[in-house]
mmCIF file of C-alpha atoms in Angstrom:
data_model
loop_
_atom_site.group_PDB
_atom_site.id
_atom_site.type_symbol
_atom_site.label_atom_id
_atom_site.label_comp_id
_atom_site.label_asym_id
_atom_site.label_seq_id
_atom_site.Cartn_x
_atom_site.Cartn_y
_atom_site.Cartn_z
ATOM 1 C CA MET N 617 -30.663 13.545 -10.813
ATOM 2 C CA ILE N 618 -27.800 13.250 -12.904
ATOM 3 C CA LYS N 619 -28.140 10.980 -16.235
ATOM 4 C CA TYR N 620 -26.566 10.970 -19.709
ATOM 5 C CA ALA N 621 -28.411 12.213 -22.503
ATOM 6 C CA ASP N 622 -30.563 10.541 -24.908
ATOM 7 C CA ASN N 623 -32.295 11.535 -28.468
ATOM 8 C CA THR N 624 -35.281 13.245 -26.400
ATOM 9 C CA ILE N 625 -32.863 15.183 -24.128
ATOM 10 C CA ALA N 626 -30.128 16.101 -26.663
ATOM 11 C CA PRO N 627 -32.575 19.219 -28.179
ATOM 12 C CA GLN N 628 -32.934 20.493 -24.721
ATOM 13 C CA VAL N 629 -28.928 20.303 -24.701
ATOM 14 C CA ARG N 630 -28.835 22.513 -27.604
ATOM 15 C CA TYR N 631 -31.300 24.870 -26.105
ATOM 16 C CA MET N 632 -29.325 24.925 -22.935
ATOM 17 C CA TRP N 633 -26.125 25.790 -24.965
ATOM 18 C CA LYS N 634 -27.737 28.474 -27.122
ATOM 19 C CA THR N 635 -29.443 30.125 -24.156
ATOM 20 C CA VAL N 636 -26.314 30.374 -22.370
ATOM 21 C CA PHE N 637 -23.582 30.700 -24.929
ATOM 22 C CA GLY N 638 -25.627 32.319 -27.651
ATOM 23 C CA ASP N 639 -23.400 30.824 -30.521
ATOM 24 C CA PRO N 640 -24.490 30.949 -33.997
ATOM 25 C CA ASP N 641 -26.632 28.096 -35.302
ATOM 26 C CA ALA N 642 -24.269 27.563 -37.982
ATOM 27 C CA TYR N 643 -21.649 26.980 -35.603
ATOM 28 C CA MET N 644 -24.031 24.779 -33.410
ATOM 29 C CA ASP N 645 -24.518 22.753 -36.452
ATOM 30 C CA ILE N 646 -21.080 21.731 -36.797
ATOM 31 C CA TYR N 647 -20.240 20.924 -33.168
ATOM 32 C CA PHE N 648 -23.863 19.083 -33.007
ATOM 33 C CA ARG N 649 -23.268 17.067 -35.916
ATOM 34 C CA ASP N 650 -19.485 16.241 -35.261
ATOM 35 C CA LYS N 651 -18.502 16.649 -31.553
ATOM 36 C CA TYR N 652 -21.745 15.874 -29.429
ATOM 37 C CA ARG N 653 -22.502 12.474 -28.510
ATOM 38 C CA ASN N 654 -25.089 11.258 -26.078
ATOM 39 C CA GLU N 655 -22.837 8.722 -24.118
ATOM 40 C CA ASN N 656 -20.437 11.612 -23.477
ATOM 41 C CA THR N 657 -23.270 14.173 -22.179
ATOM 42 C CA LEU N 658 -24.228 14.491 -18.501
ATOM 43 C CA VAL N 659 -27.537 16.239 -17.860
ATOM 44 C CA TYR N 660 -28.705 17.435 -14.597
ATOM 45 C CA ILE N 661 -32.496 16.921 -14.281
ATOM 46 C CA GLU N 662 -34.703 19.454 -12.114
ATOM 47 C CA ASP N 663 -38.522 19.879 -12.165
ATOM 48 C CA GLY N 664 -38.590 17.094 -15.060
ATOM 49 C CA LYS N 665 -36.297 18.850 -17.202
ATOM 50 C CA PRO N 666 -32.650 19.196 -18.258
ATOM 51 C CA VAL N 667 -31.079 22.343 -16.364
ATOM 52 C CA ALA N 668 -27.359 21.949 -16.460
ATOM 53 C CA SER N 669 -24.984 19.626 -18.837
ATOM 54 C CA LEU N 670 -21.532 19.015 -20.068
ATOM 55 C CA GLN N 671 -19.884 16.915 -22.239
ATOM 56 C CA MET N 672 -16.968 14.697 -22.131
ATOM 57 C CA LEU N 673 -15.180 14.789 -25.489
ATOM 58 C CA PRO N 674 -12.432 12.490 -26.329
ATOM 59 C CA TYR N 675 -9.146 13.335 -27.458
ATOM 60 C CA MET N 676 -5.611 11.943 -27.389
ATOM 61 C CA PHE N 677 -2.923 13.804 -25.576
ATOM 62 C CA THR N 678 0.757 13.547 -25.718
ATOM 63 C CA PHE N 679 2.005 13.071 -22.401
ATOM 64 C CA CYS N 680 5.828 12.034 -21.834
ATOM 65 C CA GLU N 681 6.002 11.205 -25.377
ATOM 66 C CA LYS N 682 3.239 8.615 -25.308
ATOM 67 C CA GLU N 683 -0.257 9.040 -26.651
ATOM 68 C CA ILE N 684 -2.969 8.788 -23.619
ATOM 69 C CA PRO N 685 -6.698 9.272 -23.753
ATOM 70 C CA ILE N 686 -8.060 12.396 -22.276
ATOM 71 C CA ALA N 687 -11.544 14.025 -21.819
ATOM 72 C CA TYR N 688 -12.205 17.762 -22.958
ATOM 73 C CA ILE N 689 -15.082 19.263 -20.701
ATOM 74 C CA SER N 690 -16.891 21.088 -23.259
ATOM 75 C CA GLY N 691 -20.329 22.889 -23.085
ATOM 76 C CA ALA N 692 -20.703 23.125 -19.201
ATOM 77 C CA CYS N 693 -23.818 25.180 -18.751
ATOM 78 C CA THR N 694 -26.777 25.981 -16.393
ATOM 79 C CA LEU N 695 -30.007 27.537 -17.428
ATOM 80 C CA PRO N 696 -30.030 30.979 -15.556
ATOM 81 C CA ALA N 697 -33.042 30.435 -13.362
ATOM 82 C CA TYR N 698 -31.110 27.100 -11.722
ATOM 83 C CA ARG N 699 -27.847 28.790 -11.328
ATOM 84 C CA GLY N 700 -26.138 28.563 -7.741
ATOM 85 C CA LYS N 701 -27.908 25.288 -6.725
ATOM 86 C CA GLY N 702 -24.722 23.095 -6.958
ATOM 87 C CA TYR N 703 -26.007 21.424 -9.991
ATOM 88 C CA MET N 704 -22.726 21.988 -12.203
ATOM 89 C CA SER N 705 -20.581 20.831 -8.818
ATOM 90 C CA ALA N 706 -22.432 18.033 -9.115
ATOM 91 C CA LEU N 707 -22.039 17.236 -12.834
ATOM 92 C CA LEU N 708 -18.463 17.937 -12.599
ATOM 93 C CA LYS N 709 -17.898 15.146 -9.667
ATOM 94 C CA GLN N 710 -19.953 12.428 -11.583
ATOM 95 C CA SER N 711 -17.857 13.267 -14.461
ATOM 96 C CA PHE N 712 -14.898 12.269 -12.716
ATOM 97 C CA GLN N 713 -16.262 9.006 -11.739
ATOM 98 C CA GLU N 714 -17.374 8.212 -15.151
ATOM 99 C CA MET N 715 -13.925 9.430 -16.807
ATOM 100 C CA ARG N 716 -12.286 6.806 -14.071
ATOM 101 C CA LYS N 717 -14.653 4.260 -15.447
ATOM 102 C CA ARG N 718 -13.462 4.531 -19.048
ATOM 103 C CA ASN N 719 -9.924 4.723 -17.749
ATOM 104 C CA ILE N 720 -9.223 8.234 -18.644
ATOM 105 C CA PRO N 721 -6.459 9.774 -16.544
ATOM 106 C CA LEU N 722 -6.485 13.440 -17.329
ATOM 107 C CA THR N 723 -9.290 16.129 -18.489
ATOM 108 C CA LEU N 724 -8.899 19.495 -19.776
ATOM 109 C CA LEU N 725 -10.958 22.575 -20.257
ATOM 110 C CA VAL N 726 -10.811 26.121 -21.306
ATOM 111 C CA PRO N 727 -12.537 28.486 -19.119
ATOM 112 C CA GLN N 728 -13.741 31.728 -20.685
ATOM 113 C CA ASP N 729 -12.714 34.002 -17.984
ATOM 114 C CA ALA N 730 -10.657 34.372 -14.688
ATOM 115 C CA GLY N 731 -14.054 34.170 -12.427
ATOM 116 C CA LEU N 732 -14.410 30.457 -14.143
ATOM 117 C CA MET N 733 -10.911 29.547 -13.290
ATOM 118 C CA GLU N 734 -11.654 30.321 -9.453
ATOM 119 C CA PHE N 735 -14.882 28.533 -9.800
ATOM 120 C CA TYR N 736 -12.893 25.388 -11.410
ATOM 121 C CA ALA N 737 -10.158 25.369 -8.825
ATOM 122 C CA PRO N 738 -11.708 23.799 -5.907
ATOM 123 C CA PHE N 739 -12.623 20.904 -8.180
ATOM 124 C CA GLY N 740 -8.696 19.992 -8.727
ATOM 125 C CA PHE N 741 -8.543 21.954 -11.841
ATOM 126 C CA ALA N 742 -5.371 24.130 -12.255
ATOM 127 C CA GLN N 743 -3.797 26.107 -15.099
ATOM 128 C CA ALA N 744 -1.395 24.072 -17.217
ATOM 129 C CA PHE N 745 -1.471 25.659 -20.617
ATOM 130 C CA ASP N 746 -0.678 29.679 -21.107
ATOM 131 C CA ALA N 747 -2.385 31.432 -24.082
ATOM 132 C CA GLY N 748 -0.509 31.782 -26.822
ATOM 133 C CA THR N 749 1.444 35.290 -27.855
ATOM 134 C CA GLU N 750 2.025 34.227 -31.424
ATOM 135 C CA GLU N 751 -0.328 33.172 -34.222
ATOM 136 C CA LEU N 752 -0.503 29.529 -34.707
ATOM 137 C CA PRO N 753 0.201 28.499 -39.192
ATOM 138 C CA SER N 754 -2.705 29.952 -40.992
ATOM 139 C CA LEU N 755 -5.423 27.052 -42.033
ATOM 140 C CA LYS N 756 -6.305 29.019 -44.951
ATOM 141 C CA GLU N 757 -2.920 29.200 -46.354
ATOM 142 C CA LEU N 758 -2.528 25.247 -45.476
ATOM 143 C CA LEU N 759 -5.692 24.379 -47.480
ATOM 144 C CA ALA N 760 -4.065 26.398 -50.256
ATOM 145 C CA ARG N 761 -1.205 24.468 -50.106
ATOM 146 C CA HIS N 762 -3.361 21.252 -50.804
ATOM 147 C CA PRO N 763 -5.908 22.044 -53.159
ATOM 148 C CA ASP N 764 -8.945 19.385 -53.556
ATOM 149 C CA ASP N 765 -6.850 17.045 -50.880
ATOM 150 C CA LEU N 766 -8.054 17.494 -47.081
ATOM 151 C CA TYR N 767 -6.121 14.433 -46.207
ATOM 152 C CA GLY N 768 -2.802 15.736 -47.472
ATOM 153 C CA ALA N 769 -3.545 19.223 -45.418
ATOM 154 C CA TYR N 770 -4.256 17.067 -42.705
ATOM 155 C CA ARG N 771 -1.246 15.124 -42.759
ATOM 156 C CA GLU N 772 0.932 18.833 -42.724
ATOM 157 C CA PHE N 773 -1.431 20.224 -39.900
ATOM 158 C CA ASP N 774 -0.722 17.051 -37.886
ATOM 159 C CA GLY N 775 3.014 17.368 -38.305
ATOM 160 C CA TRP N 776 2.953 20.847 -36.606
ATOM 161 C CA PHE N 777 1.831 19.179 -33.310
ATOM 162 C CA ARG N 778 2.292 15.053 -33.512
ATOM 163 C CA GLN N 779 6.021 15.208 -32.298
ATOM 164 C CA LYS N 780 5.317 17.741 -29.832
ATOM 165 C CA ASP N 781 5.022 16.862 -25.908
ATOM 166 C CA MET N 782 2.160 17.845 -23.454
ATOM 167 C CA THR N 783 0.095 18.330 -26.629
ATOM 168 C CA VAL N 784 -3.593 17.817 -27.570
ATOM 169 C CA GLN N 785 -3.882 15.669 -31.076
ATOM 170 C CA LYS N 786 -6.610 15.723 -33.707
ATOM 171 C CA SER N 787 -7.800 12.816 -35.527
ATOM 172 C CA PHE N 788 -8.733 13.686 -39.360
ATOM 173 C CA ASP N 789 -12.329 14.283 -38.540
ATOM 174 C CA ASP N 790 -11.435 16.559 -35.868
ATOM 175 C CA PHE N 791 -9.536 18.489 -38.472
ATOM 176 C CA CYS N 792 -12.208 18.384 -40.662
ATOM 177 C CA SER N 793 -14.524 19.642 -38.102
ATOM 178 C CA ILE N 794 -11.630 22.471 -37.475
ATOM 179 C CA VAL N 795 -11.636 23.538 -41.132
ATOM 180 C CA GLU N 796 -15.391 24.001 -41.480
ATOM 181 C CA GLU N 797 -15.683 25.925 -38.266
ATOM 182 C CA ALA N 798 -12.748 28.203 -39.170
ATOM 183 C CA ALA N 799 -14.207 28.975 -42.866
ATOM 184 C CA LEU N 800 -17.519 29.628 -41.211
ATOM 185 C CA PHE N 801 -15.815 32.343 -39.440
ATOM 186 C CA GLY N 802 -13.572 33.844 -42.597
ATOM 187 C CA PHE N 803 -10.164 31.875 -41.113
ATOM 188 C CA PRO N 804 -9.281 34.167 -38.048
ATOM 189 C CA PRO N 805 -6.113 33.966 -36.548
ATOM 190 C CA LYS N 806 -5.779 31.113 -33.790
ATOM 191 C CA ARG N 807 -3.340 30.823 -30.954
ATOM 192 C CA ASN N 808 -2.861 28.550 -27.846
ATOM 193 C CA LEU N 809 -5.618 28.456 -25.403
ATOM 194 C CA MET N 810 -5.339 29.200 -21.678
ATOM 195 C CA GLY N 811 -6.325 26.109 -20.231
ATOM 196 C CA MET N 812 -6.768 23.904 -17.053
ATOM 197 C CA ALA N 813 -6.126 20.448 -16.232
ATOM 198 C CA ARG N 814 -7.049 18.213 -13.601
ATOM 199 C CA ILE N 815 -5.604 14.426 -12.762
ATOM 200 C CA ILE N 816 -8.365 11.615 -12.750
ATOM 201 C CA ASP N 817 -5.726 8.744 -12.561
ATOM 202 C CA ALA N 818 -2.598 9.977 -10.544
ATOM 203 C CA GLU N 819 -1.328 6.550 -10.368
ATOM 204 C CA THR N 820 -1.312 6.189 -14.224
ATOM 205 C CA LEU N 821 0.068 9.308 -14.861
ATOM 206 C CA LEU N 822 3.044 8.874 -12.349
ATOM 207 C CA SER N 823 3.903 5.498 -13.978
ATOM 208 C CA VAL N 824 3.989 7.023 -17.652
ATOM 209 C CA PHE N 825 6.127 9.476 -16.267
ATOM 210 C CA ALA N 826 8.288 6.923 -14.537
ATOM 211 C CA GLN N 827 8.763 4.897 -17.594
ATOM 212 C CA HIS N 828 9.908 8.211 -19.394
ATOM 213 C CA TYR N 829 12.214 9.276 -16.543
ATOM 214 C CA GLU N 830 13.562 6.116 -15.245
ATOM 215 C CA ASP N 831 16.288 7.925 -13.712
ATOM 216 C CA LYS N 832 14.064 9.830 -11.269
ATOM 217 C CA ILE N 833 13.832 8.856 -7.823
ATOM 218 C CA PHE N 834 11.200 10.477 -5.497
ATOM 219 C CA SER N 835 7.934 9.996 -3.612
ATOM 220 C CA LEU N 836 5.156 11.909 -2.937
ATOM 221 C CA SER N 837 2.287 11.600 -1.030
ATOM 222 C CA VAL N 838 -1.130 13.155 -2.886
ATOM 223 C CA LYS N 839 -3.998 15.061 -1.501
ATOM 224 C CA ASP N 840 -7.569 14.647 -3.330
ATOM 225 C CA SER N 841 -10.543 15.501 -1.220
ATOM 226 C CA LEU N 842 -12.863 14.195 -4.365
ATOM 227 C CA LEU N 843 -11.214 11.479 -5.902
ATOM 228 C CA PRO N 844 -10.204 9.410 -2.735
ATOM 229 C CA GLU N 845 -8.343 6.997 -4.872
ATOM 230 C CA ASN N 846 -5.766 9.393 -5.876
ATOM 231 C CA GLU N 847 -4.946 10.152 -2.196
ATOM 232 C CA ASP N 848 -1.876 7.728 -1.262
ATOM 233 C CA THR N 849 2.089 7.319 -0.915
ATOM 234 C CA PHE N 850 3.748 7.078 -4.390
ATOM 235 C CA VAL N 851 7.093 5.965 -4.877
ATOM 236 C CA VAL N 852 8.810 6.377 -8.463
ATOM 237 C CA GLN N 853 12.047 4.628 -8.844
ATOM 238 C CA GLY N 854 13.889 2.585 -11.469
ATOM 239 C CA GLY N 855 10.814 3.332 -14.012
ATOM 240 C CA GLU N 856 8.178 2.355 -11.971
ATOM 241 C CA CYS N 857 5.558 3.781 -9.657
ATOM 242 C CA LYS N 858 3.921 2.241 -6.806
ATOM 243 C CA ARG N 859 1.921 2.915 -3.871
ATOM 244 C CA GLN N 860 3.854 2.560 -0.670
ATOM 245 C CA ARG N 861 3.145 3.445 2.989
ATOM 246 C CA LYS N 862 6.453 4.300 3.724
ATOM 247 C CA GLU N 863 7.943 7.640 2.664
ATOM 248 C CA GLY N 864 10.978 7.285 0.298
ATOM 249 C CA ASP N 865 14.012 9.766 -0.635
ATOM 250 C CA PHE N 866 12.902 13.437 -1.738
ATOM 251 C CA HIS N 867 9.423 13.007 -0.346
ATOM 252 C CA PHE N 868 7.226 15.789 -0.583
ATOM 253 C CA HIS N 869 3.555 16.179 -0.419
ATOM 254 C CA VAL N 870 1.673 17.737 -2.964
ATOM 255 C CA PRO N 871 -2.179 18.411 -3.832
ATOM 256 C CA ILE N 872 -3.780 17.242 -6.995
ATOM 257 C CA GLY N 873 -3.460 20.558 -8.779
ATOM 258 C CA GLU N 874 -0.199 21.149 -8.288
ATOM 259 C CA LEU N 875 0.570 17.508 -9.274
ATOM 260 C CA VAL N 876 -0.819 18.053 -12.591
ATOM 261 C CA GLN N 877 1.273 21.260 -12.951
ATOM 262 C CA LEU N 878 4.258 19.202 -11.942
ATOM 263 C CA LEU N 879 3.634 16.192 -14.281
ATOM 264 C CA LEU N 880 2.754 18.406 -17.398
ATOM 265 C CA GLY N 881 6.119 20.656 -16.806
ATOM 266 C CA TYR N 882 4.216 23.592 -16.607
ATOM 267 C CA HIS N 883 6.525 26.761 -15.296
ATOM 268 C CA THR N 884 8.567 23.756 -13.259
ATOM 269 C CA SER N 885 11.753 25.950 -13.747
ATOM 270 C CA GLN N 886 10.273 28.383 -11.152
ATOM 271 C CA LYS N 887 9.581 25.877 -8.528
ATOM 272 C CA ASP N 888 12.011 25.324 -5.574
ATOM 273 C CA GLU N 889 14.460 22.413 -5.539
ATOM 274 C CA PRO N 890 14.095 19.495 -5.842
ATOM 275 C CA LEU N 891 11.114 19.950 -7.765
ATOM 276 C CA ARG N 892 12.277 22.172 -10.891
ATOM 277 C CA THR N 893 15.041 19.068 -11.399
ATOM 278 C CA LEU N 894 12.565 16.121 -10.779
ATOM 279 C CA PHE N 895 9.899 17.658 -13.066
ATOM 280 C CA PRO N 896 11.289 19.092 -16.269
ATOM 281 C CA GLU N 897 9.885 22.197 -18.028
ATOM 282 C CA LYS N 898 7.791 21.817 -21.062
ATOM 283 C CA LYS N 899 5.195 23.887 -22.934
ATOM 284 C CA PRO N 900 1.862 22.495 -22.821
ATOM 285 C CA GLN N 901 -0.344 23.371 -25.716
ATOM 286 C CA MET N 902 -3.680 23.196 -26.275
ATOM 287 C CA ASN N 903 -5.274 24.641 -29.603
ATOM 288 C CA PHE N 904 -7.964 24.280 -32.076
ATOM 289 C CA MET N 905 -10.541 23.387 -30.035
ATOM 290 C CA LEU N 906 -13.605 24.487 -31.866
ATOM 291 C CA GLU N 907 -13.684 27.159 -29.359
#
């Protein structure tokens, strides 16, 4: 059975996190105080107790120069004795339905290793963010430039990312948590994170894309075995996206995992024509996620 967490279940979710990830209590104190919310936490109940869970953390994401709501999947874990039974699969599928109800068109996650990338791929996730090779600006130096002015530091921090397309944005509250977590570990160097993305609402994302690129004309048939609402033929023309049975010009078929890479401009210059012209290459980035 899948349900949302409540105040009785929340401590058990924290126990699961500690058991699976082994993070320090001081870090978990920050996370469960600032990021964890019952209403964003799905839990799988078996034998009368929570055995698997995940959180859907809300963020804003700049997509085609417009900020859209996204859900960042965090803390996805299953107790060791209950693995291999499909509980996480069920949670992921349910999370997609919950996101659609909330009008969230896109979800992101940061897999811990290559094995988890393979696990998430059948659920429509695809790599859309590369790991950074260069260090991001230092938070420690940032704070030193703004003594006793945390909001001033945030404004400079926000200036690093707010105007960048295909980028996860942070609120002032997010920034406060980021600073506290960084201080806890001695302000270690940070880089962009390797991440995966999954489309929840293809029509919404294609519509935003069409509005931004009014000169683009193409049609595509989307394949999505988990979210049938996305499985349709879409025509992009004149700044609009419409569902249409008839195939238009520059028609192509695309699975949902490839579509997210195209829309986010992930290495699209390496695609064959007409894809590399239709979908301009970008540099999606995700960082400072309390990882």
